[in-house]
Coordinates of C-alpha atoms in Angstrom, one line a residue:
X139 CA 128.9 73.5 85.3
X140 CA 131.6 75.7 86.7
X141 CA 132.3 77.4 83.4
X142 CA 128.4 77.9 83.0
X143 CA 128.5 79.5 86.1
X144 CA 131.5 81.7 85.6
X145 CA 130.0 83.1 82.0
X146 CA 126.5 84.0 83.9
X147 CA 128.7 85.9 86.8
X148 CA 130.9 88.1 83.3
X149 CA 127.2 88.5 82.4
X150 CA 125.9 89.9 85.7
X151 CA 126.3 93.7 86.4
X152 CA 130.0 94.6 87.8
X153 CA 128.4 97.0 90.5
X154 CA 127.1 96.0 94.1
X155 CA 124.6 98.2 93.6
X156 CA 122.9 96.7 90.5
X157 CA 123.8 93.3 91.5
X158 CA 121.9 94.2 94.9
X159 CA 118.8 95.5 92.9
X160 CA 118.9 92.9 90.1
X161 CA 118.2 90.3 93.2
X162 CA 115.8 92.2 95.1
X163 CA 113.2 93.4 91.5
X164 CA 113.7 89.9 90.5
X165 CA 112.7 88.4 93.5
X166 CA 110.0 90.9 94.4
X167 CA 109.2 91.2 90.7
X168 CA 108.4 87.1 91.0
X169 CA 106.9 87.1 94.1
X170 CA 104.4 90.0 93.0
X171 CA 103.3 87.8 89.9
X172 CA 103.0 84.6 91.9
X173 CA 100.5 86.3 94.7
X174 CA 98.2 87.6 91.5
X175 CA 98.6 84.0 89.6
X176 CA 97.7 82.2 93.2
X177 CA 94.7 85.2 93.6
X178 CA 93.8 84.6 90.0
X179 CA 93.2 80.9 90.5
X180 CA 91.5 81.3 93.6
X181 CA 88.9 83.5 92.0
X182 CA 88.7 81.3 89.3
X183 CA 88.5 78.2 91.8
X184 CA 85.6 79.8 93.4
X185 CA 83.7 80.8 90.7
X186 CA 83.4 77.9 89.6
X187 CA 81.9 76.4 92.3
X188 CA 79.6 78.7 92.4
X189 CA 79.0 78.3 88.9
X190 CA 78.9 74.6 89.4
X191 CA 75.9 75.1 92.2
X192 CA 74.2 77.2 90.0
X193 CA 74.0 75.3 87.5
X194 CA 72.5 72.0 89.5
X195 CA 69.3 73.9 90.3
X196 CA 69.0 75.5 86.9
X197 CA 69.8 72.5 84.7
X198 CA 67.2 70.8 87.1
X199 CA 64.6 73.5 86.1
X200 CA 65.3 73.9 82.5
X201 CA 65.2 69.7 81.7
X202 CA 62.0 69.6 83.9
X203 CA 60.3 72.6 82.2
X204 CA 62.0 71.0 78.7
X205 CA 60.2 67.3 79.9
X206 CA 56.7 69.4 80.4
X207 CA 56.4 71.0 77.0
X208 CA 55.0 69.6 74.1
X209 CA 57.1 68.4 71.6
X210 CA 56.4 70.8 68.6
X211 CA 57.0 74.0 71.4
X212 CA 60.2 72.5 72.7
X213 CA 62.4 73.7 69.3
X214 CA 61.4 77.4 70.8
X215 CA 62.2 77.5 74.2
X216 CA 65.5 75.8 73.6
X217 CA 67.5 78.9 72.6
X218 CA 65.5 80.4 75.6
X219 CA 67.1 78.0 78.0
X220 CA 70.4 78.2 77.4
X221 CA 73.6 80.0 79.6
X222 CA 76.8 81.2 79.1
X223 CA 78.3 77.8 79.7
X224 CA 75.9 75.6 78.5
X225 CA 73.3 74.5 75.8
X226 CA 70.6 72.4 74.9
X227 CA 69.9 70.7 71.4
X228 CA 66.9 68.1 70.9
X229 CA 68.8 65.5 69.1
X230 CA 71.3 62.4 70.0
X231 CA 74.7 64.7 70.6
X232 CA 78.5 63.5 69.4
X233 CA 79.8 60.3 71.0
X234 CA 83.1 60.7 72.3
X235 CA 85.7 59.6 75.0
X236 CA 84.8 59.4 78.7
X237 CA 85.2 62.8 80.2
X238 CA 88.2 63.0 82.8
X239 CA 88.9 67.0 82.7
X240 CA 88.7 68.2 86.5
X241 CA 86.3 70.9 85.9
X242 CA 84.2 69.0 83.6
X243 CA 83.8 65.9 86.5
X244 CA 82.2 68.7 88.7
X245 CA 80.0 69.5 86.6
X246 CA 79.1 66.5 85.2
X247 CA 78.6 65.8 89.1
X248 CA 76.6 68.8 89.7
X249 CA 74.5 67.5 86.6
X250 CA 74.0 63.8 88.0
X251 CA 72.8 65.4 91.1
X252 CA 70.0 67.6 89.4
X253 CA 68.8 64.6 86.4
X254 CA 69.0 61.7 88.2
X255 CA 67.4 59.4 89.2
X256 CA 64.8 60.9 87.0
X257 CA 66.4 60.7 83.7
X258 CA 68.9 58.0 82.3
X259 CA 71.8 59.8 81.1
X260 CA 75.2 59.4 79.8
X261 CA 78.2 61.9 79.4
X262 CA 80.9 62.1 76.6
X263 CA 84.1 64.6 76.1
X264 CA 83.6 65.9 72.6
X265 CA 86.2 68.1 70.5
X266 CA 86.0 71.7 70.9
X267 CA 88.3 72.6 73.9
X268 CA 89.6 70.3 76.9
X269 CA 86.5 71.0 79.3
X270 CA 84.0 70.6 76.9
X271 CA 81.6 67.8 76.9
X272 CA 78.2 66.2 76.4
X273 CA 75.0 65.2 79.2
X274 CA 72.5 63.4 76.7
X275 CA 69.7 62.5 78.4
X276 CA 66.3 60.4 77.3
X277 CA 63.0 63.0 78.1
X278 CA 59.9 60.9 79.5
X279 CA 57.9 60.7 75.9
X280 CA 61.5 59.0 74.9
X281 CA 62.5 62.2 72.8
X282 CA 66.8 62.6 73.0
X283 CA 67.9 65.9 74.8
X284 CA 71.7 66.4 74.4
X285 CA 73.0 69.5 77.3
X286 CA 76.6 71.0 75.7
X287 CA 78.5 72.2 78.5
X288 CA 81.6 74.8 77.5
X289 CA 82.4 75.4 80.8
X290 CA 84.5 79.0 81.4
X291 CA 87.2 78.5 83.7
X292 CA 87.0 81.3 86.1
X293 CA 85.8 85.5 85.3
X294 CA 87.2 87.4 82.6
X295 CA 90.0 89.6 83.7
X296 CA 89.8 93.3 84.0
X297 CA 91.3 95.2 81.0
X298 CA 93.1 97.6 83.8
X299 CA 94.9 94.5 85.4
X300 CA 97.9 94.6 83.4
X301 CA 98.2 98.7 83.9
X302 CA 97.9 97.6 87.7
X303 CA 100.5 95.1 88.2
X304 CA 102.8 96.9 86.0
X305 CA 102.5 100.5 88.3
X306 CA 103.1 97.8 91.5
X307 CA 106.3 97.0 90.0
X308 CA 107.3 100.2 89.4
X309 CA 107.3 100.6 92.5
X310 CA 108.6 97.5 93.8
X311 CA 111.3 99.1 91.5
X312 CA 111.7 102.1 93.3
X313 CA 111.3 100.8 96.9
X314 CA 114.4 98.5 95.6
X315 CA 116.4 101.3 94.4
X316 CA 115.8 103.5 97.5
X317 CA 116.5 100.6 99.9
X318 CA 120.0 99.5 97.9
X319 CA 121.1 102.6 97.3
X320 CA 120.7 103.4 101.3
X321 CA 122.9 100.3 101.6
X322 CA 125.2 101.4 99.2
X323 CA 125.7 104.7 100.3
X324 CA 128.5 103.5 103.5
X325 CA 130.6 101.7 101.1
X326 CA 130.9 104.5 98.7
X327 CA 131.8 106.9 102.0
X328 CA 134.4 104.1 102.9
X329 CA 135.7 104.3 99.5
X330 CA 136.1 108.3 99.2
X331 CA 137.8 108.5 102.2
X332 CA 140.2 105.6 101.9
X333 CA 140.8 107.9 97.9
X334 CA 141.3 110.6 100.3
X335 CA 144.1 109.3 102.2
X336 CA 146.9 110.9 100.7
X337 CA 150.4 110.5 100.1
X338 CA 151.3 111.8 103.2
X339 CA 149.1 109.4 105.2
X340 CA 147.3 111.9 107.4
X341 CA 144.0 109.9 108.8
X342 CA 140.6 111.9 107.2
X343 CA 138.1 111.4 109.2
X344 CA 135.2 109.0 107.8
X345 CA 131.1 110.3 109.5
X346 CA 130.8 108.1 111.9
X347 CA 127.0 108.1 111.5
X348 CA 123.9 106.2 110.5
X349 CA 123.3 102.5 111.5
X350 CA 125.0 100.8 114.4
X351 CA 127.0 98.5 111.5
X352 CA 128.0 101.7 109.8
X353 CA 128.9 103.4 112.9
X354 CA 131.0 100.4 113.7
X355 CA 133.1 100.0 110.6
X356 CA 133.5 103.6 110.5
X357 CA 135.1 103.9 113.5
X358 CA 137.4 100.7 112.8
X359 CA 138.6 102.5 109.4
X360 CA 139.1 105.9 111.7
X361 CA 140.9 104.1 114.3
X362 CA 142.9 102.1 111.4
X363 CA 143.9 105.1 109.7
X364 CA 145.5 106.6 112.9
X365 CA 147.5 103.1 113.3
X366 CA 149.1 103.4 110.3
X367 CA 149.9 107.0 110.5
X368 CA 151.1 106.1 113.9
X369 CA 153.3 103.7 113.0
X370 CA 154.3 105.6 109.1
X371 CA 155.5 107.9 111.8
X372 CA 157.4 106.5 113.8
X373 CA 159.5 104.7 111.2
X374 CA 160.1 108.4 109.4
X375 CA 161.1 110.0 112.6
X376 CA 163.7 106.9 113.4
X377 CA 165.4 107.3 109.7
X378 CA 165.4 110.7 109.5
X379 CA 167.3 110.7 113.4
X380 CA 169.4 108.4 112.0
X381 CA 170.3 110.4 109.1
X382 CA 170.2 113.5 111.1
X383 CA 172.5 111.8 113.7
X384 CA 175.3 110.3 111.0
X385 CA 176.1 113.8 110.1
X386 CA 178.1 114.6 112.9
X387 CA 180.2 111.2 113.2
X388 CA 180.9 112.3 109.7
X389 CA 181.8 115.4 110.0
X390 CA 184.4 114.6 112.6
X391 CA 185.5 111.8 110.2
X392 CA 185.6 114.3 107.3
X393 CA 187.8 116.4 109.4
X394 CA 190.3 113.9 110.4
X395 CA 191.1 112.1 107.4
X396 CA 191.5 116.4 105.6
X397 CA 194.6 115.8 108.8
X398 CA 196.3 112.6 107.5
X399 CA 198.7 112.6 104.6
X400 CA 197.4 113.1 100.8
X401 CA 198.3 109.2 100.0
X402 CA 195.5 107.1 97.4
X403 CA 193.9 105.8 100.6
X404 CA 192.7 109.3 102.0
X405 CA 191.1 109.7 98.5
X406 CA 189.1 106.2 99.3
X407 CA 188.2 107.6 102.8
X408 CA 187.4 111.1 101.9
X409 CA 184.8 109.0 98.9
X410 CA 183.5 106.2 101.1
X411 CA 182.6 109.9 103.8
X412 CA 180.6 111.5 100.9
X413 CA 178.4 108.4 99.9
X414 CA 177.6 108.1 103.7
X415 CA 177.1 111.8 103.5
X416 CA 174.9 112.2 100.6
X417 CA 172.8 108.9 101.9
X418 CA 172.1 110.6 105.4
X419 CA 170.7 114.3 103.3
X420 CA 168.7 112.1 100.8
X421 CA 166.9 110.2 104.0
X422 CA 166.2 113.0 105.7
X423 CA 165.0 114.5 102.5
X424 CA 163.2 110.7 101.9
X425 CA 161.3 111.4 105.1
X426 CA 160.7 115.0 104.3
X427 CA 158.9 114.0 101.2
X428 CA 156.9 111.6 102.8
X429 CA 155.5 112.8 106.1
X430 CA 156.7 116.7 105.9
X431 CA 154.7 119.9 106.0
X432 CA 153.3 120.5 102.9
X433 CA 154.0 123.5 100.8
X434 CA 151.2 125.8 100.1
X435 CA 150.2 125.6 96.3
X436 CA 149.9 129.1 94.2
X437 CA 149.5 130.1 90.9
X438 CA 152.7 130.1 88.6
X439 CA 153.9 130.2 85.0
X440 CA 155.6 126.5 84.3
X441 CA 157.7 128.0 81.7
X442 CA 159.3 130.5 83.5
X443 CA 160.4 127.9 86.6
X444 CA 161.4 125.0 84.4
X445 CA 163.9 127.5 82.1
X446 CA 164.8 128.9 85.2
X447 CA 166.2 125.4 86.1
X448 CA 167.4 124.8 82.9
X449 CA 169.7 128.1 82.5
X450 CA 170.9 127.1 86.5
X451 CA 172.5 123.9 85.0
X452 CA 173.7 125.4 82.0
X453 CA 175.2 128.1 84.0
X454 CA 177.4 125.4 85.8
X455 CA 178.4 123.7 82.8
X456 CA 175.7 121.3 82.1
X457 CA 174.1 120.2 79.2
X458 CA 170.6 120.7 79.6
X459 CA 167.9 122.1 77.3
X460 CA 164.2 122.8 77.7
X461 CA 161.5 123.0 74.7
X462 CA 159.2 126.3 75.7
X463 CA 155.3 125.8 75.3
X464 CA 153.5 128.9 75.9
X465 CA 150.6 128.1 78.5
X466 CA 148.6 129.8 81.6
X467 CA 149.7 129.7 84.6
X468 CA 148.8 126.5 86.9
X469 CA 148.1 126.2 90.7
X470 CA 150.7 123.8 92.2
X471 CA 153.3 123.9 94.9
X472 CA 156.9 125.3 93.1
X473 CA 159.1 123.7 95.4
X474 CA 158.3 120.3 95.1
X475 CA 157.9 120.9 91.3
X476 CA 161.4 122.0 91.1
X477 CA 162.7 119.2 93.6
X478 CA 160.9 116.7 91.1
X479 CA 162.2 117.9 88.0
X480 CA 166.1 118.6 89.2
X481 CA 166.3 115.2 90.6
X482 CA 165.2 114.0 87.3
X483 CA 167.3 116.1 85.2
X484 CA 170.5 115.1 87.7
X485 CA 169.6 111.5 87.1
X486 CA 169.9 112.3 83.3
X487 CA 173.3 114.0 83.9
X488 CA 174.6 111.7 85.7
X489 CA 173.9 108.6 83.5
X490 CA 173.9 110.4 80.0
X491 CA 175.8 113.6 80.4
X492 CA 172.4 115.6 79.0
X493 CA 169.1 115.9 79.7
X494 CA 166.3 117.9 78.0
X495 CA 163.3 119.4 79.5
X496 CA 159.5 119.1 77.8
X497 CA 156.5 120.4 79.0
X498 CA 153.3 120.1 77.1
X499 CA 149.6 121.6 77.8
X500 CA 146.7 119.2 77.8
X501 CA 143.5 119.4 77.7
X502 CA 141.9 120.6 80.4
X503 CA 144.1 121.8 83.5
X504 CA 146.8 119.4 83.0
X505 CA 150.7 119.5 82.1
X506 CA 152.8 116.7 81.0
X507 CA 156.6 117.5 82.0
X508 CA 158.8 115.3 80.1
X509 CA 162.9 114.3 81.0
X510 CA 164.8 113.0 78.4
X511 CA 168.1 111.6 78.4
X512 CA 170.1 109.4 75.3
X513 CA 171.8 107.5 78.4
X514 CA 171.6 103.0 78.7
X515 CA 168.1 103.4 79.6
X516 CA 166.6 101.1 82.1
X517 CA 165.6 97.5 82.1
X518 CA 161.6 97.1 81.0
X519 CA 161.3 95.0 84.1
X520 CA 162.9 97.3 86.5
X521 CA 160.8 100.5 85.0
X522 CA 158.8 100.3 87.9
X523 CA 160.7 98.9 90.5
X524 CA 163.3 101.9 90.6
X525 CA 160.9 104.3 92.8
X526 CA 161.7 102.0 96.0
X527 CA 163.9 103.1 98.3
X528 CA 167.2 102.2 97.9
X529 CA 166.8 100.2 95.1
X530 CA 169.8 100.4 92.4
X531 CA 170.1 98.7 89.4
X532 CA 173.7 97.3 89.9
X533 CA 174.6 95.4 86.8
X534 CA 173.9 98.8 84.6
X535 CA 175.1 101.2 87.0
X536 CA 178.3 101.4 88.6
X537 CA 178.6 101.7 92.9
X538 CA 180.6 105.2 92.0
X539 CA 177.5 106.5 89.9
X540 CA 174.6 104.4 91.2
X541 CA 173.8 107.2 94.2
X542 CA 171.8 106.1 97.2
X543 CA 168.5 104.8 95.5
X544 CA 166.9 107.7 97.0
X545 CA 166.2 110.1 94.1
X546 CA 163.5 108.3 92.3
X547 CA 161.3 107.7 95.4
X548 CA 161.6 111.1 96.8
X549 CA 160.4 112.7 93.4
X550 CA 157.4 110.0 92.9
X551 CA 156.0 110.6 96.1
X552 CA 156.5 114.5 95.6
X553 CA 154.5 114.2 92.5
X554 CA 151.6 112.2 95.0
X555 CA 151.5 115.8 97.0
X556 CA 150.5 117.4 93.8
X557 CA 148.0 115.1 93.1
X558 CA 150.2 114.0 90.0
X559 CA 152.0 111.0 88.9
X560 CA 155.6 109.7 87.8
X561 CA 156.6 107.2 85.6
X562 CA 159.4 105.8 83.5
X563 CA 159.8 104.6 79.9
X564 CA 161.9 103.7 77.6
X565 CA 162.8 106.1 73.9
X566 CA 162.9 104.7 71.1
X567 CA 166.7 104.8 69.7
X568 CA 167.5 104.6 73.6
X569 CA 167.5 106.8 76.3
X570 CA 165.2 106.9 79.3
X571 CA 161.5 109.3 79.3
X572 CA 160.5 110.3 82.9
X573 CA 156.9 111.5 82.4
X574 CA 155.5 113.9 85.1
X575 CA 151.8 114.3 84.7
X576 CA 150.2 117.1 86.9
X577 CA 147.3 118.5 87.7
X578 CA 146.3 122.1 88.8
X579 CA 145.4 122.0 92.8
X580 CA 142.4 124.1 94.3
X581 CA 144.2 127.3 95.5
X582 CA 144.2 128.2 99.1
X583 CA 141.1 130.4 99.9
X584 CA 139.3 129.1 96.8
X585 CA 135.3 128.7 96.4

């Protein structure tokens, strides 16, 4: 039973909304088809009793005007005599069962009550239809008169009623649509502006309109969004004090050991003060990326920043090339491009001794910037796991070389401000890809 019920749910619409207006046509839809079958049968109920009092006063007439006429005239007036649901013959009739249909006991009632107790009669079902049957009764001069009821069960329908119930659904249809997609409407709101929240958690304000429930959750998800970019906040402002303050201690500490005697131990010092060094600039740089101003996005030519950065490393001796694709220019904020890219490129000097630059145009107003290094590569597990903070992967990477776990976040959540994304993956032959996919951003002042 559960698995039944688990394959009807994979077949059921994915969507609220068409789940919502599956269940309301359906029900409506059923609802509207049981009135008309209950109408339907009510018409038909009363019909037929009027049908059924009818015929007791004409059947009554007809055998008595039948009983009157001489025998040779009878054969005439017969055809004469007869209605829609019945007829008369002048002969013995069918034998047949007892009759026990509903509508064929009333009338066989209604016919008791007009013949007798003037006529001896009997009543059979015969074949033909389930309400059909047989009233034979025995005139006064002892001639048979058989009475073959085909009773119709209710009116005929009109030829418009289908047209009819299928314009009500129609709009039953419509009615559903409007009213779900009213309901709807809140939850797709909710949904842009949690999409909206961006990388640098600044609250955007949901309407906080429409129905008291809508009003209410509205202002939950406002007052939520300011809670977490209250307390985002805080946290950023306590590391990057912290990172701000550890730069004087080690400064003076910096200072004091350049006093002491060159010896193997003031070469351990003076190391152990530039780790604690470079970790205090990357946190505040960590926090800068995450909760900083943002830089305002303008128009530039990729190609000529990323071989500007390339010709800057190779200008100090590195080994770094870049692959020129001719393209337009994008809309996208420079700085954090080149922040992205030369923390990349340093994480492929530092591990391989090269790196190579690739940028390639998509369709559409997109770049692909691609960093490619021949170094040990990364784990598969750990592709993903390196954009923490502070996360190293110590059994590849030494404690001199494995930096402050830093780098990696700060350029992923760079790449959120411009509305890109960063990932990892492993070259084939070896080697590590870093694959920064960006989009063009609306230009300040733009339509």
């Amino acid at each position: 039973m559960t698995g039944i019920v688990a394959r009807l749910r994979r077949l059921g619409p994915a969507s609220l909304f068409a789940r919502l207006s599956l269940i309301l046509l359906a029900g409506l839809a059923a609802a509207q088809f049981l009135s008309a079958y209950l109408t339907i049968e009510e018409r038909n109920d009363a019909s037929m009793g009027a049908m059924i009092d009818y015929v007791e006063a004409d059947l009554r007439t007809a055998v008595a005007l039948i009983d009157r006429l001489p025998r040779a005239e009878r054969a005439l007036w017969l055809p004469r005599l007869a209605r829609g649901g019945y007829r008369f013959s002048s002969d013995a009739g069918l034998a047949g069962p007892p009759v026990r249909s509903p509508y064929s006991l009333r009338l066989l009632a209604s016919a008791t009550r007009a013949l007798a107790p003037g006529y001896a009669l009997s009543a059979h079902s015969v074949e033909g239809g389930p309400e059909r049957f047989q009233v034979h009764v025995r005139l006064s001069d002892g001639q048979p008169l058989t009475v073959d009821f085909r009773p119709r069960r209710g009116l005929p329908l009109s030829a418009r009623l289908p047209y009819l119930l299928a314009g009500q659904l129609a709009l039953v249809a419509l009615a559903c649509w409007l009213a779900v997609r009213l309901a709807i409407k809140p939850l797709l709101t909710l949904a842009d502006a949690a999409d909206s929240l961006g990388p640098d958690l600044r609250p955007v304000r949901m309407p906080e309109q429409g129905p008291s429930e809508v009003v209410r959750a509205a202002r939950a998800f406002n007052a939520m969004q300011r809670r977490i970019a209250a307390y985002v906040d805080e946290r950023l402002r306590i590391l990057a004090a912290i990172s701000h303050d550890l730069q004087t201690p080690i400064t003076r500490m910096r200072l004091r050991v350049d006093l002491m005697e060159e010896s193997a131990q003031q070469q351990r010092l003076i190391d152990d003060l530039q780790q604690l060094e470079d970790l205090a600039r990357q946190g505040i740089g960590y926090a800068r990326a995450m909760h900083g101003v943002l830089e305002a996005a303008r128009a530039i030519d990729p190609d000529d920043l990323l071989d500007a950065i390339a010709l800057d490393y190779r200008d100090s001796g590195a080994a770094v090339g870049f692959t020129r694709r001719s393209g337009s220019p994008v809309v996208t904020r420079p700085g954090a491009l080149r922040r992205i890219v030369t923390n990349l490129v340093d994480n492929g000097i530092k591990y391989a001794g090269q790196a190579e630059i690739v940028m390639e145009r998509s369709v559409g107003a997109v770049i692909t910037i691609r960093v490619l290094d021949r170094g040990p590569g990364i784990p598969e597990a750990a592709l993903e796991a390196v954009f923490e903070p502070f996360y190293r992967l110590e059994s590849s990477r030494s404690r001199d070389t494995g930096g402050t776990g830093l780098g990696l976040a700060i350029a992923r959540q760079l790449a959120l401000t411009l509305a890109g994304s960063l990932t990892l993956h492993q070259r084939p032959g070896g080697g590590l890809e870093a694959r920064l996919v960006l989009r063009t951003l609306e230009a300040p002042g733009a339509p």
